[in-house]
Amino acid sequence: MKLNTKGLLGLILWSQTLLLASTFRSWLAVVSAAALASVLVAARNRPSGGEGNASPGLPRWLGWVIVTLLIATTVFIIAIWRFANQIGDDINPVYVAVDILAHSAMFVSLIIWTLRPWRGHLAMLPLGFIVVLLAIAAGGASTSLAAQTTVALASCLGFSIGSQIILGSEQSTTQGLRLDRMHSSERSAWLAPMFSLLTLSILMMGTSVIANATNLVLPTIQNRLQEQLKSSFDAVGEQSVVGGTRYVRSGRIGSIRRHMIGNPREVALQVHCQVSPGYLRGNVFDLYRGGRWMDSGSAEFTQFRTSGLERDRNILPSGAGTVPLQRNINQTLQRFSLVDQSPLQTIPVEVHNDPMKGPMLFLPLATHWIEARGREIVVTNHGVVRLGVDTNRPYVAGVGTTLPTEQLSDTKREISLDVSPSILTVVQRTAETVCKSSSTAPAKATAISKYFNSQYSYSLQGIETPPGVDPLVHFLETQHDAHCEFFASATTLMLRSVGVPTRYVTGYVVDEPSDELAGLWVARNQDAHAWVEAFDEQTGRWFPVESTPGRTYQTVEPDQQAVVASDFFSGLLDRGDDENETWIGRVISYFVSMRATDPLLVLFRFTQLPLFLLLLFVLWNRYLKPSRNAGDPTDIQARKMLRQADRRLRSLALVRHPSETLYQFADRIDQVASVDSLPYRANAIERLTGTANWYRAYADARYQGRLPEPIR
Amino acid sequence: MSGAAFLTHLDAKPPAKGRLERLRRLSRMLGRAIASPLRLFLSVRRSMTGASVTLLIICIVTLNIVWGYPWVGMFSACLSMLLIGWIINRIMRPNLSFNFTLPRSAPAGQPISIVLHGKNQAKLPAMDLKITFLPAAQHRRRKRASRIGHGPSYRLLSTPHSLALIEPGHRVNLASSIAIDQRGIHLLPDIMVTSHFPFQLFQSFRRHPGDTQIAITPRPLTGDEDAVARGLLDAFGGWSHRLLSGDALDYTGSREYQVGMPVRRWDFTSWARLGRPIVREFQSPSIQLVTLIVDTSFGRTASTSPSDTQDQYQLLERVLSLAASAILTLTQRLVRVRLCLTSEATQDQASTMPMLTPSDCESMLIRLAAAEPVSSELADTRLSEMIEQVGRTPTMILTSRSDLSLANGQDTGVTVLRVDPAHRAGVNVMPHATASPLILD
C-alpha cells in the first residue's frame, strides 16, 4: 500500500477528537492528548519487518498485559477526571456516563494508534463509532436532516478508509511473489483507486438516500411504536432509577415527582412566544385505578374502543404552515386544524422539544391548530395529538381566545365520572363536605381548590403509603403534605364524585423566560406538573382547575400581545421585509447563517453525481463497451442467430447441452422428430427437420468463416 | 417466419418427457426458493469481516432512533455500507481460472515450486484479492476423499498472494511452494481466491479445484536418518559393489605399454622377462542391467488392527524409500535398471524396457509413487512370473515380508533384501528406524 496510512489514520482520529472536544467542551485535554499521540507517531519510523506489538523486545503475552494495564489505567483516570468535571448541583448520571465512555473510547483509540501507527487495530473501528455516536447523542450534531446527512457521509468516508487501512494492511503484509512483468501492474495501478472512488461515491449516495428515506418515515414509525408500547414504557419509566431523562408518559402517582427531582434543572422544552405560554398539556388520563391514571382511549382498553367512545381522529393537513419560525429549519410545516371553528385571533406558540426525551407534543388547552412536520396526525378524544408529528422539528400551536365547545357522549361522560368503588366512599364524603354549598361545576372546582389551598401543604418529599391502602385515600384521610399529582388526582375524583366530568392532565408549566433571547421561554424538569380539566355542562367547555397549593393556572391570553390577525397578512409582511433587504444583505446573511457542516454537505451533494457519472463512463468505456469486447460483427450476428434458434427449441424441452456439438444436437432433433412424430403435425415435423438442417448449415458456415443464413 | 409463428405450427401438447422436465424444474425452483433465506443468511454470515460485524452492531445500536436518539445519520451510514457493500462485493466476486506449472514428480516432504497462472474471466476487474492454496486444515474431505484430504498431509511453504487488481482478461503468474508429505499420485490442493472489495467490508470466496496431478515419490533413504537405514543402504551398497566391480572383471590378455594407455595392473613377470613394460588388460564389467523387484504386499500373517495396518504401511513406505535410493544409486553408476512392482500386472511390466536416462529414472520413481499394497498371494504369483522373466539377470527383491518363499529364487541367484518388521514394537514415530535389514542370498 503506497498510501500514507499513518497520516490517514491520524486524520480520522483528529476528526473524532475535534468532534468530541467540541461536544463535551474538553478542548485542552483532548486536543493535547491527540497532539501528543501525533508527535509520538511522527517520531516513529516504520520497522522493516512490519509492526509488531507494543514492545517488540518483550514476550507477546507480556506486551498484551502491559497494553491492557495501560488502557485500564487510562480509562480509570478519565472516569475520575470527567466525573469530577461534572460534579455539581444537577449532575446527570446518564450524561456523565456518556461523557466518560466517549472520552475513554477516544483515548483508547489514540493509545492504539500510538502503538500501531501504520496498521492500527480492528478495535479502532468500533471505538471510532462509539465516539461519534456518543458525541452526537450528547448534542454534538443537530438533529436536522442536513446535519445528520453530513454526519452520515463523514462516517461513511472515515469508516471506509479506516477499514481499508486496518484490515487491508493485514493482507498486504503477506504479499506473495508475483512473477509478472512490473510494467503490466503499473499500467493498471490507477484502476484500483478509481474503482474504490466509484464505490465510495455509490456508498455515499446510498447513505444520502437512506438518510432521506429514514427521515421521511421515522416519525410515523416512532409514533406507531410509541403507541403500541405505551404501557410497557410506563412500566419501565416507573421502575427507572434515574428520573428526568424522558418525558413523563406514565400516569402512576409519583412519576411526575421522580421526573422533577431527577436532574431538575435540565431543560425539557423551549418555547418561543411573546407572552408566558403557561400550562402545556402532554398527557390526559381519564381512568384511575390503584394509584395509577390510565387513558381509556389507549390500546389496552379495547372495550371502550368498541363501545360508543369517540374514536381518535385522523386529520390531514389543511395547507402549508404560514407562521415564520424563530429558528429556521429549511423545511415547510403543514397546518392541521384541531377544531372546526376558526377563531379570529390566535397566538402562535413555537415549541421545541428535546428529541432525546421521546416524541410527545405539548400544547395549550385552547389550541385550535398546529403547524408541524407530518403528513397526517391522530388526535385523541381529549384533544391530545397522539401520532403523526415529527417532534424532532419545532411545531407551532395556534392558541385561540376561547375554548372550543363539546358535546359529551354518554360513554365519555360515564368514563369522566368514573370513580373506583373501593375509594368512592372516602372521596365522596370529602367532596360533599367541601362542595355542599356549590351548585355549578366551576363553583365546585373553586371550592375544592380552596379547600386544598387552605388545609394542605405542598411538599416534594416522598410519601410512604401503608400497604393495601390507596394513596389517595391515605392522602385524604391523613392530609399529609404532598405534591401536585396528589392534589390533581384527588380533585379529579372528588369532582367526579359530585357529578362533574373531569380528566387528569400532566405536562409542563412554561413560565421561565430565557436569558438568551427575548420571547424564548424554557421549561425544566422541575416544571413538570399535573392539574385537572373539568367539564362545564352549561357552557359545554372544558376548563382548567388548579388545586395544588401555591399554584395558579396560567395560559396564553390572545389580548396580551399583538395577535397574528391573519396568516395572509403575516405572510405579506414577511415578504415585504424580504423585499426591503438588498441582495448583498441576503448574501451576507446567508454566509453568516451558514453552519460548518453546510459546505461539506454541499460538497457531498453536488460533486457526487458528476464524479460518479464520470467514473462510470470511464470504466464502461474501458471494460463494458460492446465494441471492445464483442470482436467481429459477424460473430455477434452469428451468435444472435444461434441464440434465437436455441430459444425456439427450448420450449420443446430440446436444450442444447454445452458439451454437445451442433451436429450432435441436430441429430438429436431429428431423432425426436422421428420418435415423437405422432403428437406433431406433418408440417411441424418438417420444421423440426428444417431446424436440424439449419444447425448443420450453421456449423458449416461458421467453420468456413462465413455468416450463416438466418433461420426461417 | 418468426419464432412465435413457427411454434404455432406445433401441436400444443408437448411430449411427456418435456412435462417431466418442466415438473422437475419447477420442483427444483421451489426447493431453491424455500432454501433461499437460509442460503442467504449463511452466505452473508460467511462473507462478514470485522468491519461488517462492527457495522452490524452499530446499526443495531442506532436503531434506537425510534426512541428519539439523534442517530439517523449513523444509521443511514451503517445500513448503506452493509447493504451496498454486500451487493458490490457479490457483483465484484472474482471469477478466475487457473493453470499450473509444476514438476511431474517430487519427493515426499520436499518443497515443490508451483507457478499459478490465473486469468480473470469476468468482465469486471477482480480487486483486493488474496490467493492461496487452501490450507490443509480447511480442506474438506467430503468432496474428494481420495485426494489429499486425510489430515494435514501437505504444508504451505509460501505466504498468500495479495493483489490489488487483475484486469478483465489479464493473467497473473504467482509463485507458490508447498510440500506434500504423503507418497502417491495426488491432485493439487484447491485454490482459494478471496476478494475483500469494497473496503474490506465483506469477503467473497471462490474455490478453484486444483485439478492437476503430481506424483509424490518415496523419499529416498539416507544414511543420516538412523542406524537401520544405514544398515539397509550398506546392505544394498555391498550387493551392488560386489555385483558391479568385484566378480565381473575378466582378464583378456597382456600387451606392451604405450604412452597414454590406461594402466590398471602391471604385468611385472612379463616385464622382467621381455624387458619392456607390459600391462594386463581386463574387460569392463559385463553386467549393465539390474532388475529391482519391489514387493508391495504385507504378508499372510498381517494383522487387521488399525495400528498394525499403519505399521505395515510405514514398512511398505520404507521399502519404497529403499527402492528409490537404489534406483538413484544405480542410475548414477550408469547401470540400466529394470523395475518390477508386484502391484503392477506382470504383462504390463514385461514390455517395460530397462531405464537409463534421468527422465527414465523419474518415470521409475513415479511408478513407485503409484505403488499400492497387494495381497501376498497375488504378490507371490507375480514374483514367480517376474523371476522367470528376468532369467539370470542380477535381481534384487525388496520386501517387508518375513514369510516370503521363492520357489525358483535360489536357482536364479535372486537376492532378497528384507526390511524386517521384527523390532517395530515400541516405536511409533519412525517405525522404520527399528527395522533391520536381512540379506538372503
Short mmCIF file of C-alpha atoms in Angstrom, two decimals, chain A residues 259-553:
data_model
loop_
_atom_site.label_atom_id
_atom_site.label_comp_id
_atom_site.label_asym_id
_atom_site.label_seq_id
_atom_site.Cartn_x
_atom_site.Cartn_y
_atom_site.Cartn_z
CA HIS A 259 -39.16 13.49 36.93
CA MET A 260 -38.98 16.76 38.85
CA ILE A 261 -36.30 15.71 41.30
CA GLY A 262 -34.17 13.78 38.79
CA ASN A 263 -31.92 16.41 37.20
CA PRO A 264 -34.40 19.22 37.95
CA ARG A 265 -32.52 21.96 36.06
CA GLU A 266 -32.37 20.12 32.78
CA VAL A 267 -34.25 21.93 30.04
CA ALA A 268 -37.19 19.91 28.81
CA LEU A 269 -38.88 22.38 26.46
CA GLN A 270 -38.08 25.64 24.76
CA VAL A 271 -40.97 27.80 23.66
CA HIS A 272 -40.98 30.93 21.55
CA CYS A 273 -43.88 33.11 22.50
CA GLN A 274 -44.36 36.80 23.14
CA VAL A 275 -46.09 36.09 26.45
CA SER A 276 -45.65 33.39 29.04
CA PRO A 277 -47.02 30.18 27.46
CA GLY A 278 -48.15 28.80 30.81
CA TYR A 279 -49.58 25.32 31.11
CA LEU A 280 -48.84 22.98 28.20
CA ARG A 281 -50.67 19.66 28.14
CA GLY A 282 -48.78 16.46 27.35
CA ASN A 283 -50.93 13.58 28.61
CA VAL A 284 -54.56 13.36 29.52
CA PHE A 285 -55.92 10.45 31.57
CA ASP A 286 -59.45 9.59 32.50
CA LEU A 287 -59.41 6.35 34.47
CA TYR A 288 -57.96 5.90 37.93
CA ARG A 289 -57.18 2.51 39.47
CA GLY A 290 -54.86 1.68 42.34
CA GLY A 291 -52.63 4.72 42.32
CA ARG A 292 -52.38 4.94 38.56
CA TRP A 293 -54.10 7.01 35.90
CA MET A 294 -54.88 5.48 32.53
CA ASP A 295 -56.27 6.59 29.22
CA SER A 296 -59.43 4.80 28.20
CA GLY A 297 -58.64 5.51 24.56
CA SER A 298 -55.35 3.66 24.61
CA ALA A 299 -54.76 0.26 23.11
CA GLU A 300 -55.09 -1.57 26.41
CA PHE A 301 -58.76 -0.59 26.78
CA THR A 302 -60.29 -2.25 23.81
CA GLN A 303 -63.73 -2.44 25.43
CA PHE A 304 -64.03 1.32 25.24
CA ARG A 305 -62.82 1.39 21.70
CA THR A 306 -65.62 -0.88 20.61
CA SER A 307 -68.19 0.94 22.65
CA GLY A 308 -69.60 4.34 21.92
CA LEU A 309 -66.45 6.17 22.95
CA GLU A 310 -65.40 8.74 20.45
CA ARG A 311 -62.60 7.36 18.36
CA ASP A 312 -59.28 9.03 17.61
CA ARG A 313 -59.49 11.44 14.73
CA ASN A 314 -57.16 11.38 11.78
CA ILE A 315 -56.53 14.85 10.47
CA LEU A 316 -54.96 15.72 7.16
CA PRO A 317 -53.11 18.98 6.62
CA SER A 318 -55.23 21.88 5.50
CA GLY A 319 -52.30 23.61 3.86
CA ALA A 320 -48.75 24.70 4.31
CA GLY A 321 -47.74 26.40 7.52
CA THR A 322 -47.60 30.15 7.39
CA VAL A 323 -46.15 31.16 10.71
CA PRO A 324 -42.46 32.05 10.34
CA LEU A 325 -40.36 30.05 12.73
CA GLN A 326 -37.97 31.69 15.12
CA ARG A 327 -35.37 29.10 14.23
CA ASN A 328 -35.18 28.25 10.58
CA ILE A 329 -35.19 24.52 9.77
CA ASN A 330 -35.32 24.86 6.00
CA GLN A 331 -38.46 22.78 5.88
CA THR A 332 -42.08 23.66 5.37
CA LEU A 333 -44.50 22.78 8.12
CA GLN A 334 -48.04 21.62 7.50
CA ARG A 335 -51.07 23.14 9.17
CA PHE A 336 -53.58 20.82 10.89
CA SER A 337 -56.84 22.23 12.23
CA LEU A 338 -57.81 20.60 15.51
CA VAL A 339 -61.21 22.25 15.87
CA ASP A 340 -63.83 23.16 13.34
CA GLN A 341 -64.43 26.69 14.49
CA SER A 342 -61.96 29.11 13.02
CA PRO A 343 -61.01 31.72 15.62
CA LEU A 344 -60.49 35.28 14.68
CA GLN A 345 -57.44 35.69 16.80
CA THR A 346 -54.70 33.19 17.57
CA ILE A 347 -51.34 33.42 19.25
CA PRO A 348 -48.55 31.30 17.77
CA VAL A 349 -46.61 29.29 20.32
CA GLU A 350 -43.50 27.70 18.81
CA VAL A 351 -42.39 24.68 20.83
CA HIS A 352 -39.01 22.97 20.59
CA ASN A 353 -38.91 19.53 22.18
CA ASP A 354 -35.83 17.71 23.35
CA PRO A 355 -35.71 14.78 20.89
CA MET A 356 -33.84 12.67 23.38
CA LYS A 357 -36.81 12.73 25.73
CA GLY A 358 -39.16 10.98 23.35
CA PRO A 359 -41.86 12.02 20.91
CA MET A 360 -44.63 13.91 22.68
CA LEU A 361 -46.49 17.09 21.86
CA PHE A 362 -47.10 19.79 24.43
CA LEU A 363 -49.93 22.16 23.59
CA PRO A 364 -52.05 24.67 25.44
CA LEU A 365 -55.66 23.69 26.15
CA ALA A 366 -57.08 26.26 23.73
CA THR A 367 -55.04 25.13 20.75
CA HIS A 368 -57.07 25.46 17.55
CA TRP A 369 -54.48 24.41 15.03
CA ILE A 370 -50.92 23.23 14.89
CA GLU A 371 -48.25 23.62 12.28
CA ALA A 372 -45.86 20.71 12.32
CA ARG A 373 -43.89 18.40 10.10
CA GLY A 374 -46.04 15.41 9.25
CA ARG A 375 -48.42 14.02 6.72
CA GLU A 376 -51.36 13.01 8.88
CA ILE A 377 -51.93 13.39 12.58
CA VAL A 378 -54.03 11.41 15.03
CA VAL A 379 -55.80 13.32 17.78
CA THR A 380 -57.40 11.62 20.80
CA ASN A 381 -60.83 12.41 22.12
CA HIS A 382 -59.13 14.53 24.78
CA GLY A 383 -57.53 16.78 22.16
CA VAL A 384 -54.04 15.37 22.53
CA VAL A 385 -52.05 14.85 19.35
CA ARG A 386 -51.05 11.22 19.65
CA LEU A 387 -49.38 10.39 16.32
CA GLY A 388 -48.03 11.84 13.13
CA VAL A 389 -45.87 14.77 14.20
CA ASP A 390 -42.11 14.78 13.85
CA THR A 391 -41.15 16.11 17.26
CA ASN A 392 -37.53 16.37 16.21
CA ARG A 393 -38.63 19.55 14.48
CA PRO A 394 -40.31 22.52 16.13
CA TYR A 395 -44.07 22.82 15.94
CA VAL A 396 -46.36 25.78 16.32
CA ALA A 397 -49.63 25.84 18.24
CA GLY A 398 -52.25 28.40 17.34
CA VAL A 399 -53.92 29.30 20.64
CA GLY A 400 -57.36 30.81 20.35
CA THR A 401 -59.26 33.22 22.52
CA THR A 402 -61.95 30.81 23.51
CA LEU A 403 -62.09 27.14 24.32
CA PRO A 404 -63.96 25.01 21.81
CA THR A 405 -67.33 23.65 22.85
CA GLU A 406 -68.01 19.94 23.04
CA GLN A 407 -70.99 17.64 23.42
CA LEU A 408 -70.06 14.79 25.75
CA SER A 409 -71.19 11.36 24.62
CA ASP A 410 -72.71 9.02 27.17
CA THR A 411 -69.69 6.77 27.21
CA LYS A 412 -67.30 9.63 27.61
CA ARG A 413 -69.43 11.12 30.34
CA GLU A 414 -69.52 7.75 32.10
CA ILE A 415 -65.76 7.46 31.93
CA SER A 416 -65.25 11.05 33.00
CA LEU A 417 -67.36 10.38 36.08
CA ASP A 418 -65.79 7.05 36.93
CA VAL A 419 -64.56 6.57 40.50
CA SER A 420 -63.41 3.21 41.70
CA PRO A 421 -65.88 1.76 44.24
CA SER A 422 -63.02 0.99 46.62
CA ILE A 423 -62.28 4.70 47.14
CA LEU A 424 -65.66 6.18 46.33
CA THR A 425 -66.80 6.38 49.95
CA VAL A 426 -63.83 8.37 51.19
CA VAL A 427 -63.67 10.62 48.14
CA GLN A 428 -67.39 11.31 48.08
CA ARG A 429 -67.55 12.07 51.79
CA THR A 430 -64.79 14.64 51.50
CA ALA A 431 -66.16 16.12 48.29
CA GLU A 432 -69.68 16.50 49.57
CA THR A 433 -68.38 18.19 52.68
CA VAL A 434 -66.32 20.62 50.64
CA CYS A 435 -68.87 21.28 47.88
CA LYS A 436 -72.06 21.33 49.91
CA SER A 437 -72.70 24.99 49.15
CA SER A 438 -71.69 24.85 45.45
CA SER A 439 -74.01 24.00 42.63
CA THR A 440 -72.20 24.60 39.34
CA ALA A 441 -69.11 22.82 38.11
CA PRO A 442 -66.84 25.91 38.31
CA ALA A 443 -68.08 26.63 41.80
CA LYS A 444 -67.39 23.09 42.95
CA ALA A 445 -63.94 23.25 41.38
CA THR A 446 -63.21 26.51 43.13
CA ALA A 447 -64.40 25.13 46.45
CA ILE A 448 -62.19 22.10 46.21
CA SER A 449 -59.25 24.20 45.13
CA LYS A 450 -59.72 26.50 48.08
CA TYR A 451 -60.06 23.50 50.37
CA PHE A 452 -56.71 22.11 49.36
CA ASN A 453 -55.04 25.51 49.46
CA SER A 454 -56.24 26.13 52.97
CA GLN A 455 -55.96 22.69 54.54
CA TYR A 456 -52.91 21.16 52.82
CA SER A 457 -49.27 21.98 52.24
CA TYR A 458 -47.13 21.35 49.21
CA SER A 459 -44.06 19.11 49.53
CA LEU A 460 -41.89 17.08 47.19
CA GLN A 461 -40.99 14.65 49.94
CA GLY A 462 -41.75 11.04 49.19
CA ILE A 463 -44.77 9.60 50.95
CA GLU A 464 -44.93 6.06 52.30
CA THR A 465 -48.40 4.73 51.80
CA PRO A 466 -49.36 1.78 54.01
CA PRO A 467 -49.64 -1.48 52.10
CA GLY A 468 -53.08 -2.21 50.71
CA VAL A 469 -54.26 1.39 51.07
CA ASP A 470 -54.90 3.55 48.04
CA PRO A 471 -52.52 6.53 48.10
CA LEU A 472 -55.40 8.98 47.52
CA VAL A 473 -57.43 7.55 50.36
CA HIS A 474 -54.39 7.81 52.58
CA PHE A 475 -53.87 11.38 51.37
CA LEU A 476 -57.42 12.47 52.07
CA GLU A 477 -57.56 10.75 55.42
CA THR A 478 -54.22 11.87 56.82
CA GLN A 479 -53.98 15.20 54.98
CA HIS A 480 -50.25 14.74 54.66
CA ASP A 481 -48.06 17.13 52.68
CA ALA A 482 -47.99 16.16 49.03
CA HIS A 483 -47.10 17.25 45.55
CA CYS A 484 -49.17 18.16 42.53
CA GLU A 485 -50.12 14.63 41.50
CA PHE A 486 -51.98 14.02 44.76
CA PHE A 487 -53.84 17.34 44.61
CA ALA A 488 -54.78 16.93 40.95
CA SER A 489 -55.82 13.30 41.34
CA ALA A 490 -57.86 13.98 44.45
CA THR A 491 -59.52 16.98 42.81
CA THR A 492 -60.36 14.95 39.72
CA LEU A 493 -62.01 12.18 41.70
CA MET A 494 -63.74 14.50 44.16
CA LEU A 495 -65.31 16.47 41.33
CA ARG A 496 -66.41 13.24 39.71
CA SER A 497 -67.98 12.07 42.91
CA VAL A 498 -70.14 15.20 42.94
CA GLY A 499 -71.15 14.80 39.30
CA VAL A 500 -68.62 16.92 37.41
CA PRO A 501 -66.88 15.14 34.49
CA THR A 502 -63.14 15.59 34.84
CA ARG A 503 -59.83 14.41 33.45
CA TYR A 504 -56.33 14.34 34.84
CA VAL A 505 -53.69 16.24 32.84
CA THR A 506 -49.91 16.20 33.03
CA GLY A 507 -47.47 18.48 31.24
CA TYR A 508 -45.21 21.43 31.88
CA VAL A 509 -45.63 24.89 33.25
CA VAL A 510 -43.61 27.12 30.94
CA ASP A 511 -43.13 30.41 32.68
CA GLU A 512 -39.35 30.89 32.93
CA PRO A 513 -38.03 33.46 30.49
CA SER A 514 -34.72 32.59 28.88
CA ASP A 515 -31.74 34.87 29.34
CA GLU A 516 -30.55 34.19 25.82
CA LEU A 517 -33.36 35.62 23.76
CA ALA A 518 -36.40 37.78 24.25
CA GLY A 519 -39.56 35.79 23.73
CA LEU A 520 -37.92 32.48 24.50
CA TRP A 521 -39.27 30.51 27.45
CA VAL A 522 -37.91 27.37 28.94
CA ALA A 523 -39.44 24.56 30.94
CA ARG A 524 -37.17 22.40 33.03
CA ASN A 525 -37.75 19.00 34.53
CA GLN A 526 -38.75 20.69 37.77
CA ASP A 527 -41.59 22.43 35.89
CA ALA A 528 -43.40 19.17 35.21
CA HIS A 529 -46.87 19.40 36.65
CA ALA A 530 -50.27 17.73 36.97
CA TRP A 531 -53.62 19.53 37.00
CA VAL A 532 -57.26 18.96 36.26
CA GLU A 533 -59.66 19.77 33.49
CA ALA A 534 -63.34 19.75 34.32
CA PHE A 535 -66.34 19.92 32.03
CA ASP A 536 -68.89 22.63 32.45
CA GLU A 537 -72.25 21.32 31.31
CA GLN A 538 -73.68 24.80 30.99
CA THR A 539 -71.10 26.18 28.59
CA GLY A 540 -70.18 22.85 27.03
CA ARG A 541 -66.50 23.58 27.51
CA TRP A 542 -63.66 22.05 29.44
CA PHE A 543 -61.96 24.40 31.88
CA PRO A 544 -58.74 24.03 33.87
CA VAL A 545 -58.70 23.51 37.61
CA GLU A 546 -55.57 24.18 39.63
CA SER A 547 -55.77 22.89 43.19
CA THR A 548 -52.10 22.50 44.08
CA PRO A 549 -51.31 24.90 46.91
CA GLY A 550 -49.36 27.93 45.78
CA ARG A 551 -50.09 27.41 42.09
CA THR A 552 -52.25 29.45 39.76
CA TYR A 553 -53.30 28.28 36.33
#
